[in-house]
Amino acid sequence: MARYEKYSLASLITTVAVFWYFCMKMLDGMSLVSQPTPTLFKIYVTTVILFIITEIINALLFLARPGLVQDERDYMIKSKAERNGNFVIIAAINIVLFIVLAEGTFSNYHGPTHIDLTSPESLLFHLLGVLVLGTIVERVSTLIYYRL
Amino acid sequence: MKKPIQKGRVLNNIKDHRKAAGHTQVSLADAVGATRQSIIAIEAGKYAPSLELAFRIAREFDVDFEEVFQFEG
């Protein structure tokens, strides 16, 4: 297994773990918990710091090696995986926007889910969720492309 | 009307040339500036290298390009 594969796997696991922590703080079952904004700010900052710390540890463990080379295949895989991640982010943002706007426009609209972006907890959850989803798709794509 | 171009396949016999030249996958990777994983993927036909890397590999074996790489399609 290449170092970049190991890094992607570790990063995937830590990303899911940190997002799991975030969901535990934000959700009660499948519904968002209404919380005061200072509490949400604390959750947001803690989550971002956890993401940064875990990524630094992953990079130190798997990428900080003298003489570690990256060649054209590594760059190609990285580029294709980033493209997939960005595509998913764009698609997810558009889905969220569509649901929010359709709910406001059509009184009889009954979508698969309800999204209220006027509440801070909903905004935080959906935006961070979209970013995490993009990261997960990027890491999974990297692992798949290395195995193909 | 233009004929649709069918997707071809780049074949190679790097493994034979590598063994004949006394290279391991690691030493060949080092010699051409690639990673061992890329050499493994190229030998298995899972990855078609760029022209530059393909020429570097042929040059390392001191043979013509088409002795190492063939195009089927």
Short mmCIF file of C-alpha atoms in Angstrom, two decimals:
data_model
loop_
_atom_site.label_atom_id
_atom_site.label_comp_id
_atom_site.label_asym_id
_atom_site.label_seq_id
_atom_site.Cartn_x
_atom_site.Cartn_y
_atom_site.Cartn_z
CA MET A 1 0.00 0.00 0.00
CA ALA A 2 1.46 3.36 -1.06
CA ARG A 3 2.04 6.03 1.59
CA TYR A 4 -0.60 8.23 -0.06
CA GLU A 5 -3.08 5.37 0.15
CA LYS A 6 -2.32 4.94 3.84
CA TYR A 7 -2.67 8.68 4.36
CA SER A 8 -6.03 8.71 2.53
CA LEU A 9 -7.32 5.78 4.56
CA ALA A 10 -6.23 7.35 7.86
CA SER A 11 -7.69 10.69 6.80
CA LEU A 12 -10.98 9.04 5.82
CA ILE A 13 -11.22 7.32 9.20
CA THR A 14 -10.39 10.48 11.19
CA THR A 15 -12.75 12.63 9.07
CA VAL A 16 -15.63 10.23 9.74
CA ALA A 17 -14.69 10.07 13.45
CA VAL A 18 -14.61 13.88 13.83
CA PHE A 19 -17.87 14.24 11.90
CA TRP A 20 -19.36 11.59 14.17
CA TYR A 21 -18.37 13.74 17.17
CA PHE A 22 -19.97 16.76 15.44
CA CYS A 23 -23.19 14.83 14.77
CA MET A 24 -23.33 13.65 18.40
CA LYS A 25 -23.25 17.30 19.49
CA MET A 26 -25.76 18.50 16.89
CA LEU A 27 -28.33 15.73 16.58
CA ASP A 28 -30.85 14.02 18.77
CA GLY A 29 -31.65 10.89 16.82
CA MET A 30 -32.20 12.17 13.29
CA SER A 31 -33.31 15.70 14.17
CA LEU A 32 -31.24 18.80 14.85
CA VAL A 33 -31.16 20.05 18.42
CA SER A 34 -31.88 23.75 18.93
CA GLN A 35 -28.92 25.25 20.79
CA PRO A 36 -27.78 28.77 21.72
CA THR A 37 -25.37 30.36 19.26
CA PRO A 38 -22.38 30.46 21.70
CA THR A 39 -22.73 26.69 22.14
CA LEU A 40 -22.84 26.22 18.36
CA PHE A 41 -19.77 28.41 18.01
CA LYS A 42 -17.95 26.24 20.57
CA ILE A 43 -18.96 23.06 18.71
CA TYR A 44 -17.86 24.56 15.38
CA VAL A 45 -14.45 25.71 16.67
CA THR A 46 -13.82 22.39 18.45
CA THR A 47 -14.73 20.43 15.30
CA VAL A 48 -12.49 22.53 13.05
CA ILE A 49 -9.58 22.24 15.51
CA LEU A 50 -10.08 18.47 15.68
CA PHE A 51 -10.03 18.29 11.85
CA ILE A 52 -6.80 20.30 11.72
CA ILE A 53 -5.06 18.31 14.49
CA THR A 54 -6.00 14.93 13.00
CA GLU A 55 -4.87 15.99 9.52
CA ILE A 56 -1.52 17.20 10.91
CA ILE A 57 -1.05 13.88 12.75
CA ASN A 58 -1.95 11.91 9.58
CA ALA A 59 0.46 13.94 7.49
CA LEU A 60 3.26 13.50 10.06
CA LEU A 61 2.64 9.77 10.31
CA PHE A 62 2.37 9.00 6.61
CA LEU A 63 3.76 11.79 4.48
CA ALA A 64 6.65 13.31 6.45
CA ARG A 65 9.26 10.88 5.17
CA PRO A 66 12.59 11.90 3.65
CA GLY A 67 12.86 10.80 0.02
CA LEU A 68 9.12 10.23 -0.38
CA VAL A 69 8.45 10.77 -4.08
CA GLN A 70 5.23 11.62 -5.87
CA ASP A 71 5.05 10.78 -9.54
CA GLU A 72 2.63 11.47 -12.40
CA ARG A 73 0.24 8.70 -11.34
CA ASP A 74 0.00 10.12 -7.82
CA TYR A 75 -0.73 13.60 -9.24
CA MET A 76 -3.31 12.16 -11.64
CA ILE A 77 -5.08 10.27 -8.86
CA LYS A 78 -5.00 13.32 -6.59
CA SER A 79 -6.42 15.50 -9.36
CA LYS A 80 -9.22 13.06 -10.25
CA ALA A 81 -10.13 12.53 -6.59
CA GLU A 82 -10.25 16.30 -5.96
CA ARG A 83 -12.47 16.71 -9.03
CA ASN A 84 -14.88 14.08 -7.66
CA GLY A 85 -14.92 15.77 -4.24
CA ASN A 86 -15.58 19.19 -5.78
CA PHE A 87 -18.33 17.75 -7.98
CA VAL A 88 -20.08 16.29 -4.94
CA ILE A 89 -19.76 19.60 -3.04
CA ILE A 90 -21.32 21.50 -5.98
CA ALA A 91 -24.10 18.92 -6.34
CA ALA A 92 -24.83 18.87 -2.59
CA ILE A 93 -24.96 22.68 -2.34
CA ASN A 94 -27.37 22.77 -5.27
CA ILE A 95 -29.58 20.10 -3.70
CA VAL A 96 -29.71 22.07 -0.43
CA LEU A 97 -30.51 25.30 -2.30
CA PHE A 98 -33.17 23.56 -4.40
CA ILE A 99 -34.91 22.15 -1.33
CA VAL A 100 -34.79 25.48 0.55
CA LEU A 101 -36.06 27.49 -2.43
CA ALA A 102 -38.69 24.92 -3.44
CA GLU A 103 -40.04 24.89 0.11
CA GLY A 104 -40.36 28.68 0.03
CA THR A 105 -41.81 28.83 -3.47
CA PHE A 106 -44.32 25.98 -3.59
CA SER A 107 -46.67 25.77 -0.63
CA ASN A 108 -47.58 22.17 -1.46
CA TYR A 109 -43.95 21.06 -1.91
CA HIS A 110 -43.14 17.95 0.09
CA GLY A 111 -39.48 17.10 -0.48
CA PRO A 112 -37.59 14.13 0.93
CA THR A 113 -36.35 16.31 3.77
CA HIS A 114 -36.97 19.69 5.37
CA ILE A 115 -34.12 22.22 5.50
CA ASP A 116 -34.46 25.52 7.32
CA LEU A 117 -31.36 27.58 6.66
CA THR A 118 -32.64 30.47 8.79
CA SER A 119 -31.61 28.67 11.99
CA PRO A 120 -27.88 28.77 12.83
CA GLU A 121 -27.74 25.09 13.81
CA SER A 122 -29.25 24.03 10.48
CA LEU A 123 -26.90 26.31 8.53
CA LEU A 124 -23.86 25.00 10.43
CA PHE A 125 -24.90 21.37 10.11
CA HIS A 126 -25.66 21.46 6.40
CA LEU A 127 -22.67 23.54 5.31
CA LEU A 128 -20.17 21.55 7.37
CA GLY A 129 -21.91 18.35 6.27
CA VAL A 130 -21.45 19.29 2.61
CA LEU A 131 -17.73 19.99 3.14
CA VAL A 132 -17.23 16.72 5.01
CA LEU A 133 -19.11 14.83 2.32
CA GLY A 134 -16.79 16.32 -0.32
CA THR A 135 -13.74 15.29 1.72
CA ILE A 136 -15.06 11.76 2.22
CA VAL A 137 -15.74 11.37 -1.52
CA GLU A 138 -12.23 12.65 -2.29
CA ARG A 139 -10.58 10.18 0.10
CA VAL A 140 -12.69 7.23 -1.06
CA SER A 141 -11.97 8.15 -4.71
CA THR A 142 -8.24 8.22 -3.95
CA LEU A 143 -8.39 4.75 -2.41
CA ILE A 144 -10.41 3.38 -5.34
CA TYR A 145 -8.13 4.92 -8.01
CA TYR A 146 -5.04 3.44 -6.35
CA ARG A 147 -6.66 0.00 -6.44
CA LEU A 148 -8.01 0.19 -10.01
CA MET B 1 -18.52 11.67 -42.19
CA LYS B 2 -15.80 10.96 -39.67
CA LYS B 3 -15.45 7.40 -38.39
CA PRO B 4 -15.75 7.12 -34.61
CA ILE B 5 -12.38 6.31 -33.08
CA GLN B 6 -12.41 3.18 -30.97
CA LYS B 7 -10.62 3.25 -27.67
CA GLY B 8 -7.28 1.51 -27.93
CA ARG B 9 -5.01 -0.07 -25.40
CA VAL B 10 -1.34 0.47 -24.63
CA LEU B 11 0.46 -2.82 -24.08
CA ASN B 12 3.98 -3.21 -22.77
CA ASN B 13 6.59 -5.80 -21.99
CA ILE B 14 8.41 -3.85 -19.34
CA LYS B 15 8.63 -6.86 -17.06
CA ASP B 16 10.72 -8.86 -19.58
CA HIS B 17 13.00 -5.92 -20.34
CA ARG B 18 13.32 -5.11 -16.65
CA LYS B 19 14.39 -8.63 -15.77
CA ALA B 20 16.77 -8.77 -18.71
CA ALA B 21 18.33 -5.49 -17.58
CA GLY B 22 18.68 -6.80 -14.02
CA HIS B 23 16.37 -4.19 -12.57
CA THR B 24 13.99 -4.64 -9.68
CA GLN B 25 10.73 -2.67 -9.66
CA VAL B 26 12.26 -0.35 -7.07
CA SER B 27 15.50 0.25 -8.97
CA LEU B 28 13.61 0.88 -12.22
CA ALA B 29 11.25 3.28 -10.43
CA ASP B 30 14.24 5.17 -9.01
CA ALA B 31 15.96 5.24 -12.40
CA VAL B 32 12.97 6.75 -14.24
CA GLY B 33 11.66 8.99 -11.46
CA ALA B 34 8.50 7.07 -10.70
CA THR B 35 7.18 5.17 -7.70
CA ARG B 36 7.25 1.40 -7.32
CA GLN B 37 3.44 1.41 -7.26
CA SER B 38 3.38 3.09 -10.68
CA ILE B 39 5.79 0.54 -12.15
CA ILE B 40 3.61 -2.25 -10.75
CA ALA B 41 0.48 -0.62 -12.24
CA ILE B 42 2.18 -0.10 -15.64
CA GLU B 43 3.46 -3.70 -15.77
CA ALA B 44 -0.01 -4.99 -14.92
CA GLY B 45 -1.49 -2.85 -17.71
CA LYS B 46 -3.61 -0.92 -15.20
CA TYR B 47 -1.98 2.41 -15.95
CA ALA B 48 -0.77 3.85 -19.26
CA PRO B 49 2.21 6.11 -18.52
CA SER B 50 2.68 9.55 -20.01
CA LEU B 51 4.83 9.82 -23.13
CA GLU B 52 7.66 11.28 -21.09
CA LEU B 53 7.71 8.42 -18.59
CA ALA B 54 7.32 5.86 -21.39
CA PHE B 55 10.35 7.33 -23.20
CA ARG B 56 12.35 7.37 -19.97
CA ILE B 57 11.59 3.67 -19.45
CA ALA B 58 12.58 2.76 -23.03
CA ARG B 59 15.75 4.83 -22.70
CA GLU B 60 16.60 3.08 -19.43
CA PHE B 61 16.48 -0.27 -21.27
CA ASP B 62 18.41 1.23 -24.18
CA VAL B 63 15.88 -0.02 -26.73
CA ASP B 64 13.45 1.56 -29.18
CA PHE B 65 10.20 2.87 -27.77
CA GLU B 66 8.08 0.40 -29.72
CA GLU B 67 10.04 -2.56 -28.42
CA VAL B 68 8.68 -1.76 -24.98
CA PHE B 69 5.29 -0.22 -25.75
CA GLN B 70 2.76 -1.32 -28.34
CA PHE B 71 -0.57 0.17 -29.23
CA GLU B 72 -3.51 -2.11 -29.83
CA GLY B 73 -6.62 -0.54 -31.27
#
